[in-house]
Coordinates of C-alpha atoms and ligand atoms in Angstrom, one line a residue:
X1 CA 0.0 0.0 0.0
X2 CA 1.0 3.5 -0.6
X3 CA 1.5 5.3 2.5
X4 CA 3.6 8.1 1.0
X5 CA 2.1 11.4 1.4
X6 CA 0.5 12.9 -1.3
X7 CA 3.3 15.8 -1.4
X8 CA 5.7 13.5 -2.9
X9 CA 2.5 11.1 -4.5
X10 CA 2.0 14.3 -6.9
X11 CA 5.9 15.3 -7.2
X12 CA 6.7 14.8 -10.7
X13 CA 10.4 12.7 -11.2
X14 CA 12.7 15.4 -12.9
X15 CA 12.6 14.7 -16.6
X16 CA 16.4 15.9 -16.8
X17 CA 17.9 13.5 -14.2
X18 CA 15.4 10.7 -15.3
X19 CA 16.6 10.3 -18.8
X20 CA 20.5 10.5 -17.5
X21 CA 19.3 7.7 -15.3
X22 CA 17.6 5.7 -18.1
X23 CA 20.7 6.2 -20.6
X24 CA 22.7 5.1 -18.0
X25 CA 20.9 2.2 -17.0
X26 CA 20.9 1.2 -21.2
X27 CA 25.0 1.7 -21.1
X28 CA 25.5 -0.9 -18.2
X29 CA 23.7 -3.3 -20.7
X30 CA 26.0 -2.1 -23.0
X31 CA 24.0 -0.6 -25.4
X32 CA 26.0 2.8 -27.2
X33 CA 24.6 5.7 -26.0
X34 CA 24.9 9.1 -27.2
X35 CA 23.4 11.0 -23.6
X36 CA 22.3 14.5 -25.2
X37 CA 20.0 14.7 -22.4
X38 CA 21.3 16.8 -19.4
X39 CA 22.7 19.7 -19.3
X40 CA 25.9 19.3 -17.8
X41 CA 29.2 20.6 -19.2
X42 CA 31.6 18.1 -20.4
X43 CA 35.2 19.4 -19.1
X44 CA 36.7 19.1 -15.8
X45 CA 36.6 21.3 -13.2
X46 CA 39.2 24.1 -14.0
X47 CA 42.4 22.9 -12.5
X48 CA 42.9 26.2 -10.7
X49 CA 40.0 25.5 -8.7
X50 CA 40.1 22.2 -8.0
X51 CA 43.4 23.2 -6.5
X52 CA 42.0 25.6 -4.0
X53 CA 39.7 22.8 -2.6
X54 CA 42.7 20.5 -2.5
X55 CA 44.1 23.4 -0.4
X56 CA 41.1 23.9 1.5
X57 CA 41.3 20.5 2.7
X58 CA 44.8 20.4 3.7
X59 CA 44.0 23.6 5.7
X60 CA 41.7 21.8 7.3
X61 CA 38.0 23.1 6.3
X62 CA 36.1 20.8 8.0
X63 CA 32.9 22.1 10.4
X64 CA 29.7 23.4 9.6
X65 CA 29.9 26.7 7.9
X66 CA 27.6 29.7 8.3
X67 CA 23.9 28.5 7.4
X68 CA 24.3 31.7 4.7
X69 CA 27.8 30.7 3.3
X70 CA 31.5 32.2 4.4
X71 CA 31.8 35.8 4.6
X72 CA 34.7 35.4 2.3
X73 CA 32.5 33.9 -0.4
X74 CA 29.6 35.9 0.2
X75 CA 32.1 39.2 -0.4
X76 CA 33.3 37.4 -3.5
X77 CA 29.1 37.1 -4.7
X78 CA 29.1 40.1 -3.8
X79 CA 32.6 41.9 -6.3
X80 CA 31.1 39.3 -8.6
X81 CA 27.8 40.7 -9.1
X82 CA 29.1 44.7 -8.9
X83 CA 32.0 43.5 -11.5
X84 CA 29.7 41.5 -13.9
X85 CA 26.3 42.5 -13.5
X86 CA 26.7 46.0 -11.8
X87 CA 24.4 44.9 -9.1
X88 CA 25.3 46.5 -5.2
X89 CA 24.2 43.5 -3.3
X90 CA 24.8 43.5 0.9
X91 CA 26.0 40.9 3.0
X92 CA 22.8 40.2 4.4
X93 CA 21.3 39.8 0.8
X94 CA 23.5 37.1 -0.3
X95 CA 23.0 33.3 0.4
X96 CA 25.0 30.1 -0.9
X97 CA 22.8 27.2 -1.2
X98 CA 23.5 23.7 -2.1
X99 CA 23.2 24.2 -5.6
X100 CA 20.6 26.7 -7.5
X101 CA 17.8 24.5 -7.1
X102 CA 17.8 24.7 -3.3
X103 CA 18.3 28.7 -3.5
X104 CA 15.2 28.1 -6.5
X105 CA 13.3 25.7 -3.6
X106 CA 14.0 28.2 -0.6
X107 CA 12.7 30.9 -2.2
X108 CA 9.6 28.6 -3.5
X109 CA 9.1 27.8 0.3
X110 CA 9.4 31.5 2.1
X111 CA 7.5 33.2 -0.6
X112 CA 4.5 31.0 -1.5
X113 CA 1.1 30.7 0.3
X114 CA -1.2 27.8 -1.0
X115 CA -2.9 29.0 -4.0
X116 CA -0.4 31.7 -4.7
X117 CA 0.4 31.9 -8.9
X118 CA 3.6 32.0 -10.4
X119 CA 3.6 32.8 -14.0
X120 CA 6.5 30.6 -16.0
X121 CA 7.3 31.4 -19.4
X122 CA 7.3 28.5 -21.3
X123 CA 9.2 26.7 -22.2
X124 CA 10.7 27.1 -18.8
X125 CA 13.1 24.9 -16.9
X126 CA 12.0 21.6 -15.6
X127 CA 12.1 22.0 -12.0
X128 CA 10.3 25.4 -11.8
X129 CA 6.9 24.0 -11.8
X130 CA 7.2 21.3 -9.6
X131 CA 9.6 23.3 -6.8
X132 CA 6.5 26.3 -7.0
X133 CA 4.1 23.2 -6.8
X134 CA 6.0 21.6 -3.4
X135 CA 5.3 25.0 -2.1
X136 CA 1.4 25.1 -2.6
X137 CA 2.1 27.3 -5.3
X138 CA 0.2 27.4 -8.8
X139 CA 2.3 27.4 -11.8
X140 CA 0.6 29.8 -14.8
X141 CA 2.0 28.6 -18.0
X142 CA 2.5 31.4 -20.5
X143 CA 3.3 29.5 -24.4
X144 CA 6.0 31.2 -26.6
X145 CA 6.6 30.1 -29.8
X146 CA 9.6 29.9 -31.7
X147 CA 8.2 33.6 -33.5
X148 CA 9.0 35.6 -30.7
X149 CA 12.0 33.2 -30.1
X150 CA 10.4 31.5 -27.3
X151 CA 10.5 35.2 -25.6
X152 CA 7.4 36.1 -23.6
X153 CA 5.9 39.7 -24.5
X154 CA 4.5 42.2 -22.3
X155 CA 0.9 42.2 -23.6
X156 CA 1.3 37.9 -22.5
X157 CA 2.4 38.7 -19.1
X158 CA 0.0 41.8 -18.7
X159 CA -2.8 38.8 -19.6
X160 CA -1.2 36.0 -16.8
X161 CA -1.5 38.4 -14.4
X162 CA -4.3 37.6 -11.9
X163 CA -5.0 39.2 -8.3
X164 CA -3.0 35.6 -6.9
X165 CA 0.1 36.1 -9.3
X166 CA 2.6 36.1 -6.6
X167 CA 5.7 35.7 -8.8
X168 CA 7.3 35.3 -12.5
X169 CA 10.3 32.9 -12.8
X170 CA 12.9 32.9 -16.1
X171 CA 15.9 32.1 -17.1
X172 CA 18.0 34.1 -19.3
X173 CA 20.0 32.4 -21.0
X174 CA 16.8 30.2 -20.9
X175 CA 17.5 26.7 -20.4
X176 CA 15.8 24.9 -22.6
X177 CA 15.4 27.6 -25.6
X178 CA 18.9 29.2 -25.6
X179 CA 16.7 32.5 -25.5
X180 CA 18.4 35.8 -24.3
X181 CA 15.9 38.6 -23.1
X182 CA 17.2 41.9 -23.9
X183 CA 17.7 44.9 -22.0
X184 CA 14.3 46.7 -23.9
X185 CA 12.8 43.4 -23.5
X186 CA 13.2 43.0 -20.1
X187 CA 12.3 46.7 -19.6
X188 CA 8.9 46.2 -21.4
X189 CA 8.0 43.2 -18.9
X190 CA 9.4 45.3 -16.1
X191 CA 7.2 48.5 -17.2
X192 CA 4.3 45.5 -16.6
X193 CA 5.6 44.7 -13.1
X194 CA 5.6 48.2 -12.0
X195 CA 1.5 48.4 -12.4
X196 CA 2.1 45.5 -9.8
X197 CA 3.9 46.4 -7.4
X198 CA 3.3 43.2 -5.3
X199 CA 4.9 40.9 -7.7
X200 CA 8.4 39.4 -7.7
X201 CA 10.6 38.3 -9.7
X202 CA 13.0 35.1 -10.1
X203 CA 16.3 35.8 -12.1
X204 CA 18.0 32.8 -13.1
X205 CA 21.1 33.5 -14.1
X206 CA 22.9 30.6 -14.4
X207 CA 23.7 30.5 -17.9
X208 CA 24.9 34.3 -18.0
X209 CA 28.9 33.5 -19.5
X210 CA 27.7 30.8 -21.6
X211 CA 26.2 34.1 -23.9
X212 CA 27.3 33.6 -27.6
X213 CA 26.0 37.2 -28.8
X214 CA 27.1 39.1 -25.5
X215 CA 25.2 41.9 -23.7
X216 CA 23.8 39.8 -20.8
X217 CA 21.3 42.1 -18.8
X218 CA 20.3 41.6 -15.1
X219 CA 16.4 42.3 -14.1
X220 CA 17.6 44.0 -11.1
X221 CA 19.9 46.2 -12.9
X222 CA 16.5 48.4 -13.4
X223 CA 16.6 50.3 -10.1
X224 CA 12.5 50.3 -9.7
X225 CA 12.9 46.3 -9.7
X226 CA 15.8 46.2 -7.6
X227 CA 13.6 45.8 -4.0
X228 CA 11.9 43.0 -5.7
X229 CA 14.0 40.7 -8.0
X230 CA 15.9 37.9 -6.4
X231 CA 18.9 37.0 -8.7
X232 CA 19.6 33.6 -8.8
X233 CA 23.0 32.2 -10.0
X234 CA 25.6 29.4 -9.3
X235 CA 28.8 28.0 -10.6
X236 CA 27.0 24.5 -11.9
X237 CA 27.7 25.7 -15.7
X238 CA 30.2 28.2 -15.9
X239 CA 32.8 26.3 -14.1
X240 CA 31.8 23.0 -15.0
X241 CA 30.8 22.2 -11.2
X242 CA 27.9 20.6 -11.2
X243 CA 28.8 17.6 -8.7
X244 CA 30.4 20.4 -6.2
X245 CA 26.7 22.0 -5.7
X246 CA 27.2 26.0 -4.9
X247 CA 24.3 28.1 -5.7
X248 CA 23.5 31.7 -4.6
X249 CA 21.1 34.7 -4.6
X250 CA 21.3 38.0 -4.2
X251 CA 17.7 39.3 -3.0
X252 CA 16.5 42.1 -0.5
X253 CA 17.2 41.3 2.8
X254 CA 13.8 40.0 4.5
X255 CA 13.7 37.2 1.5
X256 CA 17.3 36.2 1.8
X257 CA 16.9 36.2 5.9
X258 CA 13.9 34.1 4.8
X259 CA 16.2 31.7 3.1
X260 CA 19.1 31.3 5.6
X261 CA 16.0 30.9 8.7
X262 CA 14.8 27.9 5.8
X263 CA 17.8 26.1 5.0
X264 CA 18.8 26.4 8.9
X265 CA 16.4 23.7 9.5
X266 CA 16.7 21.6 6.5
X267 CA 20.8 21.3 5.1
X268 CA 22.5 23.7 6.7
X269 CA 25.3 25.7 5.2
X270 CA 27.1 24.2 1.6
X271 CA 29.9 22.4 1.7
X272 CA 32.4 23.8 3.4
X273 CA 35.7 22.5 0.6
X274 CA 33.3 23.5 -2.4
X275 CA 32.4 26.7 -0.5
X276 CA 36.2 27.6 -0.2
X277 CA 36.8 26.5 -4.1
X278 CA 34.2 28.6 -5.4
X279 CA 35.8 31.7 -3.6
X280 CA 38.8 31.4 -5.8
X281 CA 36.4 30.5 -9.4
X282 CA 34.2 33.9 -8.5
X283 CA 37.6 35.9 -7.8
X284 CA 39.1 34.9 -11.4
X285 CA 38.8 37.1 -14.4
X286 CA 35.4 35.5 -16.5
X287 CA 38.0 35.3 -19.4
X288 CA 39.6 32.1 -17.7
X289 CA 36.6 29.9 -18.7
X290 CA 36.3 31.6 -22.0
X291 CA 37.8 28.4 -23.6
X292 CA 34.9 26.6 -23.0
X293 CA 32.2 29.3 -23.9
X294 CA 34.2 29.4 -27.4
X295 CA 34.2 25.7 -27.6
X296 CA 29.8 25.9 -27.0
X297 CA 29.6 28.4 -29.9
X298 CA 31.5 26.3 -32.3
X299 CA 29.5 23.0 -31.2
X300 CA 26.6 25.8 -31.2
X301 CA 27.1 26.2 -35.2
X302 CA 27.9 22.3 -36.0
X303 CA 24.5 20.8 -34.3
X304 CA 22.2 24.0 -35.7
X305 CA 23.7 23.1 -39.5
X306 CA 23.3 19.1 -38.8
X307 CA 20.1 19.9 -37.7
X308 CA 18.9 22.1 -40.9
X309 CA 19.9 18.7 -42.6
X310 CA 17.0 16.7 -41.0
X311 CA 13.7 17.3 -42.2
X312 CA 11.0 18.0 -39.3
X313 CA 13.3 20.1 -37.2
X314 CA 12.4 23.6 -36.8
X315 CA 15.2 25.9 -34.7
X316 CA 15.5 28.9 -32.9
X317 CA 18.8 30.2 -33.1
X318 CA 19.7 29.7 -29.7
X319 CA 21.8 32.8 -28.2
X320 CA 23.2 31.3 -24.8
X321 CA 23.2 27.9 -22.4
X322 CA 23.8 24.5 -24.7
X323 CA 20.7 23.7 -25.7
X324 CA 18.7 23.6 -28.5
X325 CA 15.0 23.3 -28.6
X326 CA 13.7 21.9 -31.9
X327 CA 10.0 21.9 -32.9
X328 CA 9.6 18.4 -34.7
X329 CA 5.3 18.1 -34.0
X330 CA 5.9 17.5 -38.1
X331 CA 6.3 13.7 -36.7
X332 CA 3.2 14.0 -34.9
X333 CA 0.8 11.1 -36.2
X334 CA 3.5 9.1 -38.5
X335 CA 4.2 5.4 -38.0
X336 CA 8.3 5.0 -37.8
X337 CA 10.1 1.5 -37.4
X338 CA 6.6 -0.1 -36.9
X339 CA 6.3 3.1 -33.7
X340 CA 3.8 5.2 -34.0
X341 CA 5.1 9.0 -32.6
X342 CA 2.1 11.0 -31.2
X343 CA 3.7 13.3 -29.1
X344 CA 7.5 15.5 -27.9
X345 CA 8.3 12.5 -25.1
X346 CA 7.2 9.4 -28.2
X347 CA 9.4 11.4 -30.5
X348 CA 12.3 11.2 -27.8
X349 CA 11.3 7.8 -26.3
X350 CA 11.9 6.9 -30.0
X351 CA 15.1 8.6 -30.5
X352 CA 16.6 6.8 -27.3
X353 CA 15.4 3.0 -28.4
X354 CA 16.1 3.8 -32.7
X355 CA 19.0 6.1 -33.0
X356 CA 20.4 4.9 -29.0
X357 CA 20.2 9.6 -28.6
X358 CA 19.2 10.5 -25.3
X359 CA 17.3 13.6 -25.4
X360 CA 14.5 15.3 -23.2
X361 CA 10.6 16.0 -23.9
X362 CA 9.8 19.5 -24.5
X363 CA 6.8 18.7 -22.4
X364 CA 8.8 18.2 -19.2
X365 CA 9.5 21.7 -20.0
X366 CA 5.8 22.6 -20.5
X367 CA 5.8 22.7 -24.4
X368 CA 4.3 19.7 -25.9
X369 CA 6.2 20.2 -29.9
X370 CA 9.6 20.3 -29.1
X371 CA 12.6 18.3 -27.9
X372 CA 16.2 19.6 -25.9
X373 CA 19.2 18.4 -27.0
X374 CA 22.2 19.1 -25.0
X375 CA 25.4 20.1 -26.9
X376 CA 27.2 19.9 -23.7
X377 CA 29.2 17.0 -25.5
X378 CA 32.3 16.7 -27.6
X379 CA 31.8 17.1 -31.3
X380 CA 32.5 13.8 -32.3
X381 CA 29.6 12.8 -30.1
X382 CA 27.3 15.4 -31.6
X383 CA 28.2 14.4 -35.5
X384 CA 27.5 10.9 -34.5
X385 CA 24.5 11.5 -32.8
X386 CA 22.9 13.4 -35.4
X387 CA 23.7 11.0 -38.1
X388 CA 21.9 8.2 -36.4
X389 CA 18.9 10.8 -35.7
X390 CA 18.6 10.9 -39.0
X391 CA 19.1 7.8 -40.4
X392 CA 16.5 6.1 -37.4
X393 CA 14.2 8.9 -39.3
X394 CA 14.9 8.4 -42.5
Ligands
PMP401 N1 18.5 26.9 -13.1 C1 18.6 26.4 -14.4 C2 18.0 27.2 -15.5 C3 19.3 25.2 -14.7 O1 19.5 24.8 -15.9 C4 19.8 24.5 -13.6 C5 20.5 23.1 -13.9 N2 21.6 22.9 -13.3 C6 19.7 25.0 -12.3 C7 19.0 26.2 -12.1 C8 20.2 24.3 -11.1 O2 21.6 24.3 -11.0 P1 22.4 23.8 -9.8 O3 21.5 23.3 -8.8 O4 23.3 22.7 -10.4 O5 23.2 24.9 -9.3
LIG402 N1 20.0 21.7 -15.2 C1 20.5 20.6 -15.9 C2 19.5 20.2 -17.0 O1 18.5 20.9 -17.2 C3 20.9 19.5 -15.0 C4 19.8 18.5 -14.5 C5 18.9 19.0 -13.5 O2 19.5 19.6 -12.5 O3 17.8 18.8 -13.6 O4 19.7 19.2 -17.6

């Protein structure tokens, strides 16, 4: 019998991590995998920072750390957000978190009441919904389509707004689109906000140095959404430091005291050796990981011109993160290989079984046309994998 509470009964599993699991469960029966599925960079950990952990350990870092993070790494969040976003965040408005998606769950937790709306752009990233949901929140889906480059308009968010809209979460560089609001874009969804003054606003910023066009623009850089824009960002992507799990906000001070009193009861402060090695990856010029933003943009050009090769596969061009997000509903209703394809997670169930790609539903991403693909793999990976897209396809 089923005795787990319905909390978790109605969690959904995250898409992302379920089809790394699945791909991984098909290589240990040795079938060849091509995992385009999760979005994780594939270099190491820049040596320069894995030695300052190394370090850390020798000096020996080893008790609990401030429920908020180090002063040391806080004031490094802090010269980090003045140098690259020209944001003047406080002490008491930073907090490290185990990872983005508990600073994303805290601030679902101290800001949501049940019933409470928060409006996601779509397609947004897969755990929005279900961290607002675990809150008692109500996630408002707003569609884009790949016309307005999967960017939501003012006139869509002036219509989502209702007298419970509590928050909007985005991510620019949007993970899955690629999509990069712009500075006038962003101020036409803030001139929105300000007729609503009791709204907030989630910034994920995750992607920001993996920007192919440049220009990244914070929403709290506009100083009449300042007091109400929580700025989410972490080291998961830019430093290739996913498994180390450092996350942080900057947010005004009664949310990010909300946060701390939140993750005082449930983890307690990061990791104390990854908290010290992120000090020294924030402190470092941005151009020391540039390597690997160059090496995105080239894999960038090589999947979008494979891709153009493949009938069914509409693109955006994707300006930022490693994703793209092709609309292939064109496969809707067709009979492939003796499977019939009816839908974004048939079309990728197909492409895991047929052409041995891992990718991920669009819908887990609340869009029900399109698929990701990660290029966060080597290019020999990405040549092969398209070929046998397209030949499973063909
Ligand atoms: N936000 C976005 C948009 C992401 O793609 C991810 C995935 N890593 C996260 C937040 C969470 O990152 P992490 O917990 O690894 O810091
Ligand atoms: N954010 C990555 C992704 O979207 C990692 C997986 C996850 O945290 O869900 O694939």
């Amino acid at each position: 019998m089923n005795q787990l509470s319905d909390r978790i009964n109605n969690l959904a599993t995250s898409a992302t991590l379920a089809m790394a699991a699945k791909a991984r469960e098909l290589r240990a029966e040795g079938k060849d995998i091509i995992g385009l599925s999760l979005g994780e960079p594939d270099f190491n950990t820049p040596d320069f920072i894995k030695d300052a952990a190394i370090e850390a350990i020798n000096q020996n870092y080893n008790s609990y750390t401030p429920v908020d993070g180090y002063v040391e790494l806080k004031e490094a969040i802090i010269t980090k957000f003045k140098r690259d976003n020209n944001l003047n965040y406080t002490l008491p408005q930073v907090v490290v978190s185990t990872g983005a998606k508990q600073s994303l769950a805290n601030i679902a937790a101290v800001m949501l009441n049940p019933g409470d709306e928060v409006i996601l752009p779509c397609p947004y990233w897969v755990s929005y919904s279900d961290i607002v949901k675990l809150s008692d929140g109500v996630p408002v889906e707003v569609q884009t389509s790949i016309d307005t480059d999967f960017k939501m308009t003012a006139e869509q968010l002036e219509a989502a707004i209702t007298p419970k809209t509590k928050m909007i979460w985005y991510s620019s560089p949007c993970n899955p689109s690629g999509s990069v609001y712009s500075k006038a874009e962003l101020r036409a969804l803030a001139d929105v906000l300000k007729k609503h003054p009791n709204i907030y606003i989630v910034s994920d910023e995750i992607y920001e140095h993996i920007n192919f066009k440049g220009g990244h623009f914070s929403m709290a850089e506009f100083e009449d959404m300042f007091d109400r824009t929580i700025t989410v960002n972490g080291v998961s992507k830019a430093f290739a430091m996913t498994g180390w799990r450092i996350g942080y906000i900057g947010a005004p001070d009664w949310i990010a005291r909300a946060c701390n009193k939140m993750q005082g009861q449930i983890t307690s402060g990061a990791n104390c050796i990854a908290q010290r090695a992120v000090i020294t990856a924030l402190e470092a010029d941005p151009s020391s990981i540039k390597y690997m933003v160059d090496e995105f943009k080239e894999r960038r050009k090589l999947i979008l011109n494979l891709l153009s090769e493949i009938e069914g596969f509409k693109t955006n061009e994707p300006e930022g993160a490693f994703y793209v997000f092709p609309n292939i509903s064109s496969y809707f209703g067709k009979t492939i290989k003796g499977k019939t394809i009816n839908n974004a997670s048939d079309f990728s169930l197909f492409l895991l079984e047929e052409a041995l790609v891992a990718t991920v539903t669009g819908e887990a991403f609340g869009n029900k046309d399109c698929i990701r693909i990660s290029y966060a793999a080597s290019q020999k990976e990405i040549i092969e994998a398209i070929k046998r897209i397209k030949t499973a396809l063909s």
